[in-house]
Coordinates of C-alpha atoms in Angstrom, one line a residue:
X109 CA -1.9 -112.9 -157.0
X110 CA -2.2 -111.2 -160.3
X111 CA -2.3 -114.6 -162.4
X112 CA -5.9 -115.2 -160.9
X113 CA -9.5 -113.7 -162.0
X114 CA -11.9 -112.7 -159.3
X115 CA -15.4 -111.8 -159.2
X116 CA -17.5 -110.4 -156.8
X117 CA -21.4 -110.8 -157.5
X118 CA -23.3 -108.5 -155.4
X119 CA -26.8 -109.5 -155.5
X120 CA -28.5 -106.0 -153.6
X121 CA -30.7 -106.6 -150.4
X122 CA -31.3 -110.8 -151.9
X123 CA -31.0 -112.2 -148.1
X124 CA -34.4 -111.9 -146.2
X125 CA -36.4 -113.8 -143.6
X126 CA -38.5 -117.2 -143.6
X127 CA -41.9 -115.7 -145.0
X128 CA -45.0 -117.7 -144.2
X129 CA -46.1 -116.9 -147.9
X130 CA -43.1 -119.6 -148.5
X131 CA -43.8 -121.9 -145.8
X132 CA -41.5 -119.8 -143.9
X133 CA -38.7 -120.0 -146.0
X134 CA -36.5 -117.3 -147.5
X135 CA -36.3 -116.2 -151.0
X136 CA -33.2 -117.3 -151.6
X137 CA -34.0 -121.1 -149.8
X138 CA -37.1 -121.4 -152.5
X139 CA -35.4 -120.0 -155.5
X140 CA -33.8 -121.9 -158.4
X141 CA -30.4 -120.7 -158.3
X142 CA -28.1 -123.8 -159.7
X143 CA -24.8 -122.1 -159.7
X144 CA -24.8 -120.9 -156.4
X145 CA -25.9 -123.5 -154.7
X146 CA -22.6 -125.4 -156.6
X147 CA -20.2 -122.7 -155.8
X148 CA -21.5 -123.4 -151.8
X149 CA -21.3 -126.9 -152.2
X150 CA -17.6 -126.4 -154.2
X151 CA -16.4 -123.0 -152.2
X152 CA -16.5 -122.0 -148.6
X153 CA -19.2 -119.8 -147.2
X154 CA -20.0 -118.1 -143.7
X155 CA -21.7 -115.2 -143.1
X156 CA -20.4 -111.3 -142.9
X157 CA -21.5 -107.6 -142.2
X158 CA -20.9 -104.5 -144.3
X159 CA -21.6 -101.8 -142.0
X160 CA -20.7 -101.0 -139.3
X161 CA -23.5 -100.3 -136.1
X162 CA -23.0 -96.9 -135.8
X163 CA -23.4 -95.9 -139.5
X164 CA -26.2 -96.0 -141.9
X165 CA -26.9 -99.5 -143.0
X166 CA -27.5 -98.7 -146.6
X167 CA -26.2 -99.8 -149.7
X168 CA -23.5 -96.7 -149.6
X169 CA -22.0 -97.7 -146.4
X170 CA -22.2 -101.4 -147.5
X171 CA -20.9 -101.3 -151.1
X172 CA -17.9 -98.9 -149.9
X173 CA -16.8 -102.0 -147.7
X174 CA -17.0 -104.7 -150.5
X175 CA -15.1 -102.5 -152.6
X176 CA -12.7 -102.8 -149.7
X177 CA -12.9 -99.3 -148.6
X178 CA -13.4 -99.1 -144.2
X179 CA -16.3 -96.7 -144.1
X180 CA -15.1 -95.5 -140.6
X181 CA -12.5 -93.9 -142.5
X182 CA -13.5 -93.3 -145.9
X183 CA -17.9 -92.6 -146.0
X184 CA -18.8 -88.6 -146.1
X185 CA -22.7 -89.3 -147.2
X186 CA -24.7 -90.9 -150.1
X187 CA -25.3 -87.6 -152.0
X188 CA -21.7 -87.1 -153.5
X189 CA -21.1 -90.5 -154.7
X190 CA -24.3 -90.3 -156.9
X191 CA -23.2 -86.7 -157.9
X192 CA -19.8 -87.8 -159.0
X193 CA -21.9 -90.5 -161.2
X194 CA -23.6 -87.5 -162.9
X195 CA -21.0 -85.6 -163.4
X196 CA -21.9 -83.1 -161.1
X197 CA -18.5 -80.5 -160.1
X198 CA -18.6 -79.7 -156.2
X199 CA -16.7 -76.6 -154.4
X200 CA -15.7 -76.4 -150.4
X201 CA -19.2 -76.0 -148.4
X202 CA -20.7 -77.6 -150.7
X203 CA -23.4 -80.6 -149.7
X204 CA -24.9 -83.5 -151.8
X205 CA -28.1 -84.2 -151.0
X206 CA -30.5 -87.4 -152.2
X207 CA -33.6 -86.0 -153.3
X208 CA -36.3 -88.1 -153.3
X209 CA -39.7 -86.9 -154.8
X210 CA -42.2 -88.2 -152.2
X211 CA -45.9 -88.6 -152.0
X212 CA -46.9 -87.1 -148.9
X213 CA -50.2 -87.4 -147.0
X214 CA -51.5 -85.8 -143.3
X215 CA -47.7 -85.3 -142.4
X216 CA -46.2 -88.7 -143.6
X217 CA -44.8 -90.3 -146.6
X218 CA -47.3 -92.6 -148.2
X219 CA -44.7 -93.4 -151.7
X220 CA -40.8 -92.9 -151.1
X221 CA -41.0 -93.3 -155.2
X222 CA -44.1 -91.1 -156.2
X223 CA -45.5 -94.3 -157.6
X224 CA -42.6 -94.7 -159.9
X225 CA -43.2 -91.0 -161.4
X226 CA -41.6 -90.7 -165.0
X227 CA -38.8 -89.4 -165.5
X228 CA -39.8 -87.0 -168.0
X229 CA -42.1 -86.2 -165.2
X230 CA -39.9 -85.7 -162.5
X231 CA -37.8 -83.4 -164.8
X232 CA -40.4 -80.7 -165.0
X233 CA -40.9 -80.9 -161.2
X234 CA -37.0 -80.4 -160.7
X235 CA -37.3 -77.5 -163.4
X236 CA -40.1 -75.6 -161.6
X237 CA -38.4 -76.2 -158.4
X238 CA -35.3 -74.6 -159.4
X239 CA -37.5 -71.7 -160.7
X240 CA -39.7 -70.8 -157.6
X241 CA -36.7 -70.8 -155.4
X242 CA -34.1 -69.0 -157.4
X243 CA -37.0 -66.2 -158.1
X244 CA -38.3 -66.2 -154.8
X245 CA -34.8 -65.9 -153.3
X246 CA -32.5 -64.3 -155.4
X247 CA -29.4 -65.5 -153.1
X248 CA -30.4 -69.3 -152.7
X249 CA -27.8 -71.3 -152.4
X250 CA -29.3 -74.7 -153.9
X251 CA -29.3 -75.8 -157.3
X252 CA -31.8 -79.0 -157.9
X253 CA -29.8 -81.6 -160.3
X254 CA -32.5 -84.1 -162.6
X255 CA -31.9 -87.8 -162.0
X256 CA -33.9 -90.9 -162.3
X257 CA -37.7 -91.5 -161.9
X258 CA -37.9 -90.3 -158.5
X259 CA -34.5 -90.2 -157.9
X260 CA -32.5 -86.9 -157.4
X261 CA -29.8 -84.5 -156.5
X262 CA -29.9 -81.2 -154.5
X263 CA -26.6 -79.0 -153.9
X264 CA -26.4 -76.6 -151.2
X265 CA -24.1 -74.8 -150.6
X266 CA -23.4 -73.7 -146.8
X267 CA -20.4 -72.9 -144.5
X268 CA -22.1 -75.3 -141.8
X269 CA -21.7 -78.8 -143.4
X270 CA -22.4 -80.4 -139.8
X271 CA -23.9 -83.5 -140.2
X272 CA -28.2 -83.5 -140.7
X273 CA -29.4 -86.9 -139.5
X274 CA -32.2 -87.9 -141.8
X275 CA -33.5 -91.0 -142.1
X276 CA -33.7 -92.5 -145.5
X277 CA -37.5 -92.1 -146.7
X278 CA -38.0 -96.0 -147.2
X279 CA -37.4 -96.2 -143.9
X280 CA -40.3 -94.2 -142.7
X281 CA -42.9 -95.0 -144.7
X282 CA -46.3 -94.7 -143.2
X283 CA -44.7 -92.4 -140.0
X284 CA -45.5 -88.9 -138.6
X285 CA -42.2 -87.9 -140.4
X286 CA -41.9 -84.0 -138.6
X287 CA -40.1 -85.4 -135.3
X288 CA -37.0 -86.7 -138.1
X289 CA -36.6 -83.0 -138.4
X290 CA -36.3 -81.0 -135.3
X291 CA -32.7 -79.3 -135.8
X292 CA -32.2 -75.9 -133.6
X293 CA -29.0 -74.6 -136.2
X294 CA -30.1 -72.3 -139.4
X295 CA -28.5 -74.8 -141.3
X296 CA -31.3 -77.5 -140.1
X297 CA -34.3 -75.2 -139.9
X298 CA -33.2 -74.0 -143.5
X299 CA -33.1 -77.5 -144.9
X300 CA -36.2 -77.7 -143.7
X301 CA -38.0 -75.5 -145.0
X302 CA -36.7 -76.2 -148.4
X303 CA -38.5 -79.6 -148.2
X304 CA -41.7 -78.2 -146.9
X305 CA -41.9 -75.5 -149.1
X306 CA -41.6 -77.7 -152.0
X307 CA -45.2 -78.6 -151.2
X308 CA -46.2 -75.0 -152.8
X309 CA -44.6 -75.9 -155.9
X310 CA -45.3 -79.6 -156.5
X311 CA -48.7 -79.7 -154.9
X312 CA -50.6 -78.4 -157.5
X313 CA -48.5 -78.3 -160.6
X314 CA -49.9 -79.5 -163.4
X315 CA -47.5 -82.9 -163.7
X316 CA -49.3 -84.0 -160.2
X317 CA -52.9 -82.6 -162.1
X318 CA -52.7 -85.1 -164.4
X319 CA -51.1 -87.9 -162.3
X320 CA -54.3 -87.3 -159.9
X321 CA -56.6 -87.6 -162.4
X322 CA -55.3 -90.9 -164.0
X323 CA -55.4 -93.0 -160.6
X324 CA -51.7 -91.7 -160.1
X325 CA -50.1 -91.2 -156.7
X326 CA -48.7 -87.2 -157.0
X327 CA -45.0 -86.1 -156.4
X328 CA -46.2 -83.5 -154.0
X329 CA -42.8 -82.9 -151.6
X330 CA -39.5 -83.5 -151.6
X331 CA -37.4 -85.5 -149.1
X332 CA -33.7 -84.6 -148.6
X333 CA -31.0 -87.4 -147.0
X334 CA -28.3 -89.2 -147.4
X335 CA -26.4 -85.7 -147.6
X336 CA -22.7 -85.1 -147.5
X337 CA -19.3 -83.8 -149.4
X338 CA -16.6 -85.3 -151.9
X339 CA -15.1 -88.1 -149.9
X340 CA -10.9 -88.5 -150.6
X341 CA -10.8 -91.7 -151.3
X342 CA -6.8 -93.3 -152.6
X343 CA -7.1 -95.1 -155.9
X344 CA -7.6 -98.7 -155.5
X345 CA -5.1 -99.7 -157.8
X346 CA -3.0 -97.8 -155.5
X347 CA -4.4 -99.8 -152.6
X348 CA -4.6 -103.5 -153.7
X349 CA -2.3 -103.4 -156.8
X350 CA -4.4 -104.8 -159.4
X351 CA -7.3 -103.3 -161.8
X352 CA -10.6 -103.8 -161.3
X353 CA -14.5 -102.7 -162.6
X354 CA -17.4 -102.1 -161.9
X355 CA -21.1 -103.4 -163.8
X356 CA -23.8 -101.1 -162.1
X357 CA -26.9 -99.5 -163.0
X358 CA -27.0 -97.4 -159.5
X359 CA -25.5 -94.0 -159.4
X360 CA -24.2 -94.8 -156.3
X361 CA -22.5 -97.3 -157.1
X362 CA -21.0 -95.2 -160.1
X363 CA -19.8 -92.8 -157.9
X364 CA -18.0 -95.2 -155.3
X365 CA -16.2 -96.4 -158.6
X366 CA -15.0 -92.8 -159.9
X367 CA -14.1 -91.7 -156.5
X368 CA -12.0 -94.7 -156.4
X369 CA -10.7 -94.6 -159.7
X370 CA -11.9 -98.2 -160.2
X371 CA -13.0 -98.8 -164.3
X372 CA -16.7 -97.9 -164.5
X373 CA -18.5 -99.9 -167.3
X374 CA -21.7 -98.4 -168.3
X375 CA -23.8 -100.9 -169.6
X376 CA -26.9 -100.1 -172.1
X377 CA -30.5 -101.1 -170.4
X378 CA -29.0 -101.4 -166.8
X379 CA -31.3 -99.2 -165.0
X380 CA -31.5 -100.3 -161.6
X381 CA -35.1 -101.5 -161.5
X382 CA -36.6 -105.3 -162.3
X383 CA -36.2 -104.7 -166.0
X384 CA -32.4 -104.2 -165.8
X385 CA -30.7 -106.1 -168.7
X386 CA -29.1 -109.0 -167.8
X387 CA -27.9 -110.2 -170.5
X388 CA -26.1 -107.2 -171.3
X389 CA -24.3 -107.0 -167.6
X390 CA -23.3 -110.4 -167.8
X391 CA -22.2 -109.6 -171.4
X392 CA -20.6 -106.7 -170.6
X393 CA -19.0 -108.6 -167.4
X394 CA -17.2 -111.2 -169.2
X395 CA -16.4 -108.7 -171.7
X396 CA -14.2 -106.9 -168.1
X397 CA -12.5 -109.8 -167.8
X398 CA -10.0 -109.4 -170.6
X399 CA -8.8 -106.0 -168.9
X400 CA -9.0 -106.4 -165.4
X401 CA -8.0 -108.9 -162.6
X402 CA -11.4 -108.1 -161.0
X403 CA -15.0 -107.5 -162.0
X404 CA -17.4 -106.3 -159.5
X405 CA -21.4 -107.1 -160.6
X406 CA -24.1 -105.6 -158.8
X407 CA -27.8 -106.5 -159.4
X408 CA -30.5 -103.5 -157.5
X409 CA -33.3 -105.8 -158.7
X410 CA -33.4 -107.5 -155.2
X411 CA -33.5 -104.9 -153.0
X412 CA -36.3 -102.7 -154.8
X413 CA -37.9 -106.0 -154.4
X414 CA -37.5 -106.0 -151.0
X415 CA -38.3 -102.6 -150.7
X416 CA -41.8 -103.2 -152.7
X417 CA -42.5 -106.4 -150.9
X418 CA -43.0 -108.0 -154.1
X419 CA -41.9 -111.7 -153.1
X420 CA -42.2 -113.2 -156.6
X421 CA -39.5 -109.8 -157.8
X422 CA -37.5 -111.3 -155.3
X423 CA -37.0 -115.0 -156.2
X424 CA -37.2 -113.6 -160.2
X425 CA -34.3 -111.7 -159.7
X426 CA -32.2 -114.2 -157.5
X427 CA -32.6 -116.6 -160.2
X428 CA -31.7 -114.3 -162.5
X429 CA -28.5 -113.2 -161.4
X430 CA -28.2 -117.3 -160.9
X431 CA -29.4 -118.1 -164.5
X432 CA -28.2 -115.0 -166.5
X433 CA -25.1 -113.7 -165.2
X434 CA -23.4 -116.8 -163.2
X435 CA -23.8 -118.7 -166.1
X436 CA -22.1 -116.3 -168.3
X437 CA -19.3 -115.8 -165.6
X438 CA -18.7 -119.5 -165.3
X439 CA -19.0 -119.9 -169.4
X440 CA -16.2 -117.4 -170.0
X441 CA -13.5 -117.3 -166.7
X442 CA -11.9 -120.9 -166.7
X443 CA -10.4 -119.4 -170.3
X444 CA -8.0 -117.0 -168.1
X445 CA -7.0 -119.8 -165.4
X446 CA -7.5 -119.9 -162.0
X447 CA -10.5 -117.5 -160.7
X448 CA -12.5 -116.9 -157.5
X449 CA -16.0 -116.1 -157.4
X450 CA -17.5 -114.6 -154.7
X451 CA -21.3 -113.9 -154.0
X452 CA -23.0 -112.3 -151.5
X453 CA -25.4 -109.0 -150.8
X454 CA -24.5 -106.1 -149.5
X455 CA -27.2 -106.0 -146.7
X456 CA -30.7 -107.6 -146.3
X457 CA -33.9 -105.9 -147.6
X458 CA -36.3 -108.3 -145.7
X459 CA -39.9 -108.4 -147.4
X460 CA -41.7 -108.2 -144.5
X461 CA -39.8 -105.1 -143.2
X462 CA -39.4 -103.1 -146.7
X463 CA -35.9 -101.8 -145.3
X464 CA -32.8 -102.8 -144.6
X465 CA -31.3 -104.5 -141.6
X466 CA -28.6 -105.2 -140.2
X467 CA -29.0 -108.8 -139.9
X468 CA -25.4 -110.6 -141.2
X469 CA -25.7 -111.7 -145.0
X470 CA -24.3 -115.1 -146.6
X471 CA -21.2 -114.7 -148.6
X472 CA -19.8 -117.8 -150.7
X473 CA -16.0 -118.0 -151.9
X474 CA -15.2 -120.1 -154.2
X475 CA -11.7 -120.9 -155.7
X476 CA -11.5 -122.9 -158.5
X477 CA -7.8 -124.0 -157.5
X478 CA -8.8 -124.9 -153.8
X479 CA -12.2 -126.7 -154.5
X480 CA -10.4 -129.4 -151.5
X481 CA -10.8 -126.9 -149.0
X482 CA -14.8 -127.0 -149.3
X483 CA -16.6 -127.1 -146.2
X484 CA -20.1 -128.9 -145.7
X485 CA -22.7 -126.1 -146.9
X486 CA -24.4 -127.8 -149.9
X487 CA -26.4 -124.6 -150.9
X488 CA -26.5 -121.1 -150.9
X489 CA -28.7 -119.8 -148.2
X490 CA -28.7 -117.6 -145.0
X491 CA -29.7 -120.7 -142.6
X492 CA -26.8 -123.1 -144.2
X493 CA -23.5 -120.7 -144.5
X494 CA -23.9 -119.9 -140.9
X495 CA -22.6 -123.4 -140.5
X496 CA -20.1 -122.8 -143.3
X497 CA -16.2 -123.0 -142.0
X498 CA -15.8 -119.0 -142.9
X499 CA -17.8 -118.1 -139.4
X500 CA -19.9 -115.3 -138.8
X501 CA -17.6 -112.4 -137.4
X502 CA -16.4 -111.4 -140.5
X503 CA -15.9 -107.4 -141.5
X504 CA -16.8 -106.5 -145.8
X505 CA -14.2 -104.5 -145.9
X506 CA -11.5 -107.0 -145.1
X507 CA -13.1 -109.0 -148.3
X508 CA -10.9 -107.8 -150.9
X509 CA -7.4 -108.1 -148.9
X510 CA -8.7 -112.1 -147.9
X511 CA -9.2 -112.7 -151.4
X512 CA -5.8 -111.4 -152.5
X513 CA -3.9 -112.8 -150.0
X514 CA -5.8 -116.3 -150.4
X515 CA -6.8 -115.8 -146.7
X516 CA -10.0 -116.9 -148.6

């Protein structure tokens, strides 16, 4: 088991739905993606799911299960996974909180991203938010953390850590979003009221002056989700008895590696967004290989593609991860021996939708000592591995132990 190499290439949200724009074809049907159409046409493919119906179907719940993790057992909440990625100590009573900075109009979010605020931007909005509420109430219980563009953390600390459901804010764009938050506990109502009275801060600060004036959507109101505390999760070294990494530029994909003691490989320019560095991941990725039995690459390009509905981001960054990083990959792992390469997304982020669903996604395994067990799919697609002799009831978080058992 140990002798082989794998790789798990985890192209975010990449699967989609025939678009007329393509002469209703999908993204991944229309893009130039050479190597994994050959590791289709060489491996064995089917489709899977990553989540299971009665929990989120985001990239939290679905990137827990490829890392082999059953999120039945194992997912608390988005929040503490990205706080673990920052560095960010939490107590008992404690909750994790995604804070998005939103642009809100007549009661409903009009820009889950604030147009793609700065984040030198977003970093005086956290500030003066931390300000007003620790002088307003000398006692709050909430610290606001700084992240990414419009990406944040918000800590509150609260006895009553019952479960808040809140959509995620890409998921109700354009809705009346006041009926997502009618809770009867203190805890709810408090929440609450954070995020509305946010609006007195933000609103007319002068960061949102000047974003106004130059043609720019304002951050003018938070959004909490995806809350939640420190998940005990074993090591998974401990679990499947070999080492492994991760190449990321998500947070939340950070913290699902810390929490599971898996080897978190910061690479410089990854940053989540279309202009991630390639190069450098797949660099950096074949680099992994030397230390661990198995590399785990995730791309976000797709899915804030998806999320955009920018169809051309789409095909750019499948054929990216195709030309870029699967090349690399193939260069550099026949040197070790035997490898298998597996490729897949963790959910679909359909253009037409600008969310996620929970349609099953194509997943490719190749083995490069059982290229005789290929089946008949000739290319990478979500139409052709449903035909593929892996089947379509299969469970992400059973990926890992298949692959080490050469189930697959």
């Amino acid at each position: 088991m140990i002798n082989l190499k794998y790789v798990i290439m985890i192209g975010d949200g990449m699967s989609d739905y025939p678009l007329p724009e393509l002469d209703n074809h999908t993204p991944l049907e229309v893009a130039k993606k050479p190597n994994m159409d050959m590791l289709a046409k060489k491996g064995r493919s089917g489709l899977t799911t990553n989540a299971p119906d009665h929990l989120p179907i985001g990239s939290d719940v679905a990137n827990m299960s490829i890392f082999g993790y059953n999120p039945d057992e194992y997912y608390t909440g988005r929040g503490p996974l990205e706080a673990a990625s920052q560095g960010i100590e939490t107590v008992d009573g404690d909750v994790v909180f995604r804070c998005n900075l939103i642009t809100e109009e007549n009661g409903e979010i009009v820009d889950f991203t604030s147009g793609h605020i700065t984040t030198e931007e977003a970093t005086e909005l956290m500030d003066a938010l931390n300000k007003y509420f620790k002088d307003k109430y000398p006692d709050f219980k909430g610290f606001w953390h700084h992240g990414i563009s419009y990406r944040h953390l918000f800590v509150y600390h609260d006895p009553d850590t019952s479960k808040l459901e809140i959509p995620a804010p890409h998921d109700i764009v354009d809705e009346k979003f006041d009926k997502y938050l009618d809770w009867d506990t203190s805890y709810g109502k408090a929440i609450k009221d954070i995020m509305f009275e946010s609006k007195k801060v933000l609103e007319n600060h002068p960061v949102n002056q000047k974003r106004i004036s130059e043609g720019k959507k304002p951050a003018n109101m938070i959004w909490l989700w995806g809350q939640g505390t420190k998940p005990d999760m074993p090591a998974f070294k401990d679990v499947y008895g070999i080492d492994a990494a991760v190449i990321t530029g998500v947070d939340l994909l950070k913290g699902l590696a810390i929490f599971s003691k898996l080897n978190k490989i910061d690479v410089p320019g990854a940053t989540g967004y279309f202009d991630t560095d390639y190069e450098a991941k797949a660099e950096y990725a074949s680099k992994a290989l030397e230390d661990n039995d198995l590399v785990i690459i995730h791309v976000e390009a797709p899915d804030e593609a998806g999320h955009a509905a920018e169809i051309d981001e789409k095909i750019k960054a499948i054929e990216r991860i195709d030309k870029i990083i699967l090349t690399k990959i193939l260069d550099e792992i026949p040197k070790y021996g035997d490898y298998k390469i597996v490729v897949l997304p963790d959910h679909p982020t359909p253009v037409p939708i600008k969310t996620h669903t929970r349609d099953l996604v194509p997943i490719t395994v190749y083995s490069s000592k059982d290229e005789d067990k290929a089946d008949d799919v000739e290319s990478y697609s979500e139409a052709n591995n449903a035909k593929g002799s892996l089947g379509t009831d299969n469970v992400g978080c059973d990926l890992i132990k298949n692959l080490l058992d050469d189930i697959w």
